[in-house]
PDB file of C-alpha atoms in Angstrom:
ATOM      1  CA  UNK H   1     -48.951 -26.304-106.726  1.00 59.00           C
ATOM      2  CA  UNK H   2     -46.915 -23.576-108.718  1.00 60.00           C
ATOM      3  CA  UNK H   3     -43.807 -23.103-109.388  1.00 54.00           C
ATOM      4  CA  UNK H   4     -41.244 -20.620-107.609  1.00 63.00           C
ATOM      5  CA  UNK H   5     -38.474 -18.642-109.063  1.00 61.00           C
ATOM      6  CA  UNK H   6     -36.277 -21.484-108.813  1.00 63.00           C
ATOM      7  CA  UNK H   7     -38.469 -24.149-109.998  1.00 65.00           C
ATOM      8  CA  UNK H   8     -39.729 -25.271-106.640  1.00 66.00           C
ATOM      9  CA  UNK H   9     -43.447 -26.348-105.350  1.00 71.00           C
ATOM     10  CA  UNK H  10     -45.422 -23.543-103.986  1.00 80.00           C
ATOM     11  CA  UNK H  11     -48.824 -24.011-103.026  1.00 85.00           C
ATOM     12  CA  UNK H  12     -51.618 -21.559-104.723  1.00 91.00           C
ATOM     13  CA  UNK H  13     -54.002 -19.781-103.193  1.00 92.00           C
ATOM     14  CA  UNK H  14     -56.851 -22.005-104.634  1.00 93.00           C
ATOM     15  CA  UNK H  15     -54.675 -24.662-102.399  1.00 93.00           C
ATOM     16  CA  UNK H  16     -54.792 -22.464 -99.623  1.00 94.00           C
ATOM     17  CA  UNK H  17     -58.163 -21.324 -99.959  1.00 95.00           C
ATOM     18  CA  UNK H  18     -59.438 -25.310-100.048  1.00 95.00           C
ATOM     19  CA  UNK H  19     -57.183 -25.824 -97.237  1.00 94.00           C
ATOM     20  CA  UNK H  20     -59.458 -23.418 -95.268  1.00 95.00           C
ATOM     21  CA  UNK H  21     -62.680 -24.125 -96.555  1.00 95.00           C
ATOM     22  CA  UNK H  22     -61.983 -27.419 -95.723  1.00 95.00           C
ATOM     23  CA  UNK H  23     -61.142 -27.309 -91.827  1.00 97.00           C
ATOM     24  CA  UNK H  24     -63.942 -24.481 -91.810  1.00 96.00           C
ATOM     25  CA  UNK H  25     -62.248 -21.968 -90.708  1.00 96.00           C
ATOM     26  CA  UNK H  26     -63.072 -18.246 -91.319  1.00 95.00           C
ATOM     27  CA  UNK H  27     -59.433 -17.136 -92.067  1.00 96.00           C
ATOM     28  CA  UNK H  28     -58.176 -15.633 -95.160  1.00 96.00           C
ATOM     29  CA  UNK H  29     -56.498 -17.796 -97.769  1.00 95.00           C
ATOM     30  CA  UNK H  30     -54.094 -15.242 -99.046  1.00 96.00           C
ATOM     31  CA  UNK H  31     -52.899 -14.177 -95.184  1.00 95.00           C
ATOM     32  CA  UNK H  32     -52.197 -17.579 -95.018  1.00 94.00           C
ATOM     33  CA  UNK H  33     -50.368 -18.480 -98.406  1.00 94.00           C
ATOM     34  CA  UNK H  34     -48.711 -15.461 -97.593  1.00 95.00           C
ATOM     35  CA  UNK H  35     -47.487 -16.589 -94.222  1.00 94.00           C
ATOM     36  CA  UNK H  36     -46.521 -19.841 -95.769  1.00 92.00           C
ATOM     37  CA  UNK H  37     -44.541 -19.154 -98.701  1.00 92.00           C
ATOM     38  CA  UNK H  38     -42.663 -16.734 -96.187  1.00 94.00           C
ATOM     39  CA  UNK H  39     -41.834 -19.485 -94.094  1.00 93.00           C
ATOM     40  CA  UNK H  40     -40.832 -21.709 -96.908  1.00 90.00           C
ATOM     41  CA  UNK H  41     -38.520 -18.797 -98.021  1.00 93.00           C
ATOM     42  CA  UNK H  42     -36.976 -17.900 -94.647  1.00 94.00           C
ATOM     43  CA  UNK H  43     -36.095 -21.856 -94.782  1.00 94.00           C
ATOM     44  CA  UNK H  44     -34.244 -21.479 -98.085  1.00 94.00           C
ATOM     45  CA  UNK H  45     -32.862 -18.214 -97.362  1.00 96.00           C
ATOM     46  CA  UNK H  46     -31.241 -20.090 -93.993  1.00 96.00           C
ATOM     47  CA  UNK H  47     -29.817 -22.834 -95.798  1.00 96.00           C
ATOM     48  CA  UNK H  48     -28.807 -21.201 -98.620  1.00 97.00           C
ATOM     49  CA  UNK H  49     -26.665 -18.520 -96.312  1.00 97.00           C
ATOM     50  CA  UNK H  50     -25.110 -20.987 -94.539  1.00 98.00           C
ATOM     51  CA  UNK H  51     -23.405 -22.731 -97.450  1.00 98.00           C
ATOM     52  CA  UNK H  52     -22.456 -18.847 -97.899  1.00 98.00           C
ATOM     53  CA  UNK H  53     -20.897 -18.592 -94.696  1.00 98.00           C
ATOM     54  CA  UNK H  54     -19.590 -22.114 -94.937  1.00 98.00           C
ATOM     55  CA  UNK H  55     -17.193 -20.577 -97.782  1.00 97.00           C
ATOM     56  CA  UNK H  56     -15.378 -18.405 -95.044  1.00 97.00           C
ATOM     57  CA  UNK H  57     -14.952 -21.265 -92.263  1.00 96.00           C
ATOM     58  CA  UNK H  58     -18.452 -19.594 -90.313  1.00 98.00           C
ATOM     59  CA  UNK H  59     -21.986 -20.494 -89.719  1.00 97.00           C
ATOM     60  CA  UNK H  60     -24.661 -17.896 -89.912  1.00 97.00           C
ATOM     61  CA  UNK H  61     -24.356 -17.759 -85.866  1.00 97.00           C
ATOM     62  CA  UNK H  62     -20.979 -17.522 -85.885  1.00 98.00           C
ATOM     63  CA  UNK H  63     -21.149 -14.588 -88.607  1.00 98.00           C
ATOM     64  CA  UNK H  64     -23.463 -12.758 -86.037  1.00 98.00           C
ATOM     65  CA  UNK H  65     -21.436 -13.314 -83.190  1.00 98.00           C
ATOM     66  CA  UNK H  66     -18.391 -11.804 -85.164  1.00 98.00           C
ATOM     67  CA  UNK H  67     -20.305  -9.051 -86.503  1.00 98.00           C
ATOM     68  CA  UNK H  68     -22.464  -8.260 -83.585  1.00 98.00           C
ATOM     69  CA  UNK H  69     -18.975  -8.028 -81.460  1.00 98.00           C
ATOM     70  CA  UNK H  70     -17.316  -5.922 -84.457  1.00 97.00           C
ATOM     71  CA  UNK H  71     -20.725  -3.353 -84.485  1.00 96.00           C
ATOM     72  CA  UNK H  72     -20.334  -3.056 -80.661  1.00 95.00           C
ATOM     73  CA  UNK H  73     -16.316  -1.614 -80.360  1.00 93.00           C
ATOM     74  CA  UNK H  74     -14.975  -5.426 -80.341  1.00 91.00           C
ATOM     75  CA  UNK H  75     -16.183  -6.724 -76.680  1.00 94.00           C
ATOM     76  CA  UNK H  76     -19.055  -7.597 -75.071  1.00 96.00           C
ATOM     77  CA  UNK H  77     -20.613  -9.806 -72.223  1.00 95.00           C
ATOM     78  CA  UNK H  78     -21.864 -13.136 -73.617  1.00 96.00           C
ATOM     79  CA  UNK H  79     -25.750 -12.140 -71.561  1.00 95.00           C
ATOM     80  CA  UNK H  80     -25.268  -9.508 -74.175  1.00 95.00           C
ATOM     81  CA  UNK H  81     -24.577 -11.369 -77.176  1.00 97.00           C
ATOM     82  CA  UNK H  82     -27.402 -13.724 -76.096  1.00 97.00           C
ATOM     83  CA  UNK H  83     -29.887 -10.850 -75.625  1.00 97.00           C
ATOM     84  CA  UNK H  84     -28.702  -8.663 -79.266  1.00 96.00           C
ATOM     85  CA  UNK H  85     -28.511 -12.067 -81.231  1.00 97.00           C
ATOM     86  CA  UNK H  86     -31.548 -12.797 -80.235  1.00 95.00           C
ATOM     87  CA  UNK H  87     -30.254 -16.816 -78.542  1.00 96.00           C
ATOM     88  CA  UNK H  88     -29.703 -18.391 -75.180  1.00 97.00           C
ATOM     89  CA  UNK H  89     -26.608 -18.463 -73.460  1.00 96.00           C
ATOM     90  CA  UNK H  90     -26.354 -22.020 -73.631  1.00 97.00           C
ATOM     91  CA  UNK H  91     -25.978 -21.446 -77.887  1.00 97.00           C
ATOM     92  CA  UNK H  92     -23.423 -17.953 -77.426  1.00 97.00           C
ATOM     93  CA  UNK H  93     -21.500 -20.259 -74.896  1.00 97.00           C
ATOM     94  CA  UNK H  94     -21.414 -23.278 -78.331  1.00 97.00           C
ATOM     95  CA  UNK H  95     -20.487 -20.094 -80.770  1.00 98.00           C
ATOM     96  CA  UNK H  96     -17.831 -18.340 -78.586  1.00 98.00           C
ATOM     97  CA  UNK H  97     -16.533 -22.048 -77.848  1.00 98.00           C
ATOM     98  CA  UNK H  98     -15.972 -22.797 -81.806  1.00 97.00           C
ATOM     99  CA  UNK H  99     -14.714 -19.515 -82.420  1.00 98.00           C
ATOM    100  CA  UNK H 100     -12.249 -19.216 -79.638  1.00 98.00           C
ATOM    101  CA  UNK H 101     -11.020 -22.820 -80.438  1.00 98.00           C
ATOM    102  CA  UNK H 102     -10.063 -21.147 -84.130  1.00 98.00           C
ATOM    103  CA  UNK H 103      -8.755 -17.550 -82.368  1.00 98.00           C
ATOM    104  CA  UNK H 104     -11.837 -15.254 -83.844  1.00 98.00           C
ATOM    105  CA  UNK H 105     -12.332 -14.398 -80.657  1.00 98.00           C
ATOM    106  CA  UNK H 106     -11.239 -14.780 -76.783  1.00 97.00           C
ATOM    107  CA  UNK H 107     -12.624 -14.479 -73.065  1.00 96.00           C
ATOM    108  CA  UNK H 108     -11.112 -12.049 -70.870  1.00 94.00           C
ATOM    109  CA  UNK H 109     -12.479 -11.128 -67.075  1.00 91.00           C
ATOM    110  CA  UNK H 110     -14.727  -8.340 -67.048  1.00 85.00           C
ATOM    111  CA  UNK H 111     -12.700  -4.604 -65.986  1.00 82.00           C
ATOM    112  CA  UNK H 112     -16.475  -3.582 -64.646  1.00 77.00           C
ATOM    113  CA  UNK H 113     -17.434  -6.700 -63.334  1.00 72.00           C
ATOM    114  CA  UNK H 114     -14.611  -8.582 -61.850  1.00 70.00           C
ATOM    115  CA  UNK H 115     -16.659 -12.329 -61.578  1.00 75.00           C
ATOM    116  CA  UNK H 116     -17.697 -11.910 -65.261  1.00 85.00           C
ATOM    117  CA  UNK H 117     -16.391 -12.333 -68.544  1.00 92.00           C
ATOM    118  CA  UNK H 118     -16.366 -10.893 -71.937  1.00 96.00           C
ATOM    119  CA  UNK H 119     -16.039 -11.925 -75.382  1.00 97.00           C
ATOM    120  CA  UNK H 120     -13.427  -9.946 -77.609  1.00 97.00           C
ATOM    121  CA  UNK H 121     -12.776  -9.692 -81.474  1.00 98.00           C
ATOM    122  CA  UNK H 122      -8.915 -10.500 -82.161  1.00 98.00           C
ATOM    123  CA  UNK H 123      -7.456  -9.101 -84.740  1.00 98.00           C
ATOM    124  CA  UNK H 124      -7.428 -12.577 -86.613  1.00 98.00           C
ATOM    125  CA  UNK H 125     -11.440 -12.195 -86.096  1.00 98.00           C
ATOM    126  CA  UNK H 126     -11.605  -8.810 -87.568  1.00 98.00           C
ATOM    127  CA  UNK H 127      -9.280  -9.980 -90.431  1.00 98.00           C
ATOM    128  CA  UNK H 128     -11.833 -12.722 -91.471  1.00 98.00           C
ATOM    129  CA  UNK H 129     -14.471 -10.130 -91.534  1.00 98.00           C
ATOM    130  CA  UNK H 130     -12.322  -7.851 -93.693  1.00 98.00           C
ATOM    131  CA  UNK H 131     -11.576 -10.451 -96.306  1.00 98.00           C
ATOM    132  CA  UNK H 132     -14.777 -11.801 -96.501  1.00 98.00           C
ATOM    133  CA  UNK H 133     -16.492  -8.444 -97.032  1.00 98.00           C
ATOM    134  CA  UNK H 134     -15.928  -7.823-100.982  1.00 98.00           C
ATOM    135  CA  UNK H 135     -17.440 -11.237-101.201  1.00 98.00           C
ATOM    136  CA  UNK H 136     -19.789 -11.753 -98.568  1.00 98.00           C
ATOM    137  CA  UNK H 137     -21.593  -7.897 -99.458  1.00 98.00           C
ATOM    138  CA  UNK H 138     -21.509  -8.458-103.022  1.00 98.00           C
ATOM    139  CA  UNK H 139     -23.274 -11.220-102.923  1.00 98.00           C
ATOM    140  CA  UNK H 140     -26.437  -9.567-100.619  1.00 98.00           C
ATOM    141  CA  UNK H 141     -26.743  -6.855-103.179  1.00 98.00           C
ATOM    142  CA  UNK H 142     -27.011 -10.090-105.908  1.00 98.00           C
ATOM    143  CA  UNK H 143     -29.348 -11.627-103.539  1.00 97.00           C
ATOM    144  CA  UNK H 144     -32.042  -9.030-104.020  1.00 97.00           C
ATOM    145  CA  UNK H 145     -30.611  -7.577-107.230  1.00 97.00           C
ATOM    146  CA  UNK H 146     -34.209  -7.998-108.485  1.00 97.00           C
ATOM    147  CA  UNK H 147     -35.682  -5.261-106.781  1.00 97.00           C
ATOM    148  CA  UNK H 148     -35.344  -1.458-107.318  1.00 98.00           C
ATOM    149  CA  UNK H 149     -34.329   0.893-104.398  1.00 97.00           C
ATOM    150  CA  UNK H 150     -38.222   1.324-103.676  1.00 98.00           C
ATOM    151  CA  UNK H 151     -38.791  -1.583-104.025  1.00 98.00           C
ATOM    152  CA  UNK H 152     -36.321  -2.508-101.483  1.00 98.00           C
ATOM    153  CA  UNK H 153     -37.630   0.411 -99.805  1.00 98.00           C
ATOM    154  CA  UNK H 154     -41.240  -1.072 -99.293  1.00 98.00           C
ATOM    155  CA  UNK H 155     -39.430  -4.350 -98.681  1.00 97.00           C
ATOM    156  CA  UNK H 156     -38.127  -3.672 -95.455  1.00 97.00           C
ATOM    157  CA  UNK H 157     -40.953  -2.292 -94.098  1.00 98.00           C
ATOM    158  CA  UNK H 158     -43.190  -5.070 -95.226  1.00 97.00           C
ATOM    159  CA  UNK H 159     -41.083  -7.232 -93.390  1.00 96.00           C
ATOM    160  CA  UNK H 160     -40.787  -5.253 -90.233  1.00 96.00           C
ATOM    161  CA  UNK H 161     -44.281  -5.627 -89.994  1.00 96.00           C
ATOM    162  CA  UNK H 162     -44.513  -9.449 -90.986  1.00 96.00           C
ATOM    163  CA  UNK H 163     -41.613  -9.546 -88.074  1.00 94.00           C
ATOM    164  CA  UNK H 164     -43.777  -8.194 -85.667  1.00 95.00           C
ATOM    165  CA  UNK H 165     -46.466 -10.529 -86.304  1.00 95.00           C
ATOM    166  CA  UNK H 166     -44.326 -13.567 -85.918  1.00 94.00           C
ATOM    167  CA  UNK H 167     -44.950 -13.074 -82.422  1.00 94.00           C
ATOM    168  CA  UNK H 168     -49.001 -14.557 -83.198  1.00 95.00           C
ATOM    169  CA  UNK H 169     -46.937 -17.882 -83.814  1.00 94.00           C
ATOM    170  CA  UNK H 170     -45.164 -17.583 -79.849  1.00 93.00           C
ATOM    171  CA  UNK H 171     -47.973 -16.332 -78.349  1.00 93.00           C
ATOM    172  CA  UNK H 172     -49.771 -18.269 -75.625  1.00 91.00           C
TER     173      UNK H 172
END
């Protein structure tokens, strides 16, 4: 094990590479310290974003849900939100439910679809996303402070690629 940036256990890629030898497998070591040390992070990344949004009443979900709804013109279906979030219903149904309860946002019928329902910003829910923004943006740009523009540039599509991938973890 190494250390991290932040003084954490990270396994090596002599680790990873005994790892494989070891089951006798004929994958590379570095693809997979890679793909674990990028799950580790995504892991600390989560947690450490939701004691962000914990500072502004929200969950990361929540955050979404806002910000998806703000993105979109204030309103949309909760099939929507389920689909662009990337969740089941079942989980927009839990966010809309905690965020209603503290007026983010509301249900209202549908005007196109008279049996249906759709979730809207109130102005108390833009508000929160307003006065967290100073904060809540500043602290992104600290997050990757490290890196230059190119290297933020490279960045993203590095991880647009490892994104795509992920699917080799859901696949049957």
């Amino acid at each position: 094990m190494t250390k991290d940036g932040e003084g954490v256990e990270a396994p090596t890629l002599e680790q990873a590479r005994q790892q494989v030898e070891g089951y006798g497998l004929a994958v590379d070591p570095q693809a997979v310290l890679v793909a674990v040390r990028l799950i580790s992070a995504g892991a600390r990344v989560g947690r450490a974003a939701e004691v962000h949004f914990s500072r502004f009443g929200l969950s990361t979900g929540r955050y979404r849900l806002l910000a998806d709804l703000e993105g979109c013109g204030g309103e949309k279906s909760p099939s929507g939100l389920a689909a662009d979030l990337g969740v089941s219903r079942a989980t927009v149904t839990g966010l809309v439910d905690g965020l209603e309860r503290d007026g983010l946002v509301a249900r209202r019928a549908s005007v196109d679809d008279g049996r249906g329902a759709v979730v809207v910003l109130t102005a108390r829910g833009a508000q929160r996303l307003r006065d967290m923004a100073p904060e809540h943006f500043g602290r992104l740009e600290e997050m990757v402070g490290g890196l230059s523009v190119q290297e933020r540039t490279v960045f993203l599509d590095l991880l647009a690629r490892v994104v795509r991938g992920s699917a080799a973890l859901t696949a049957d």
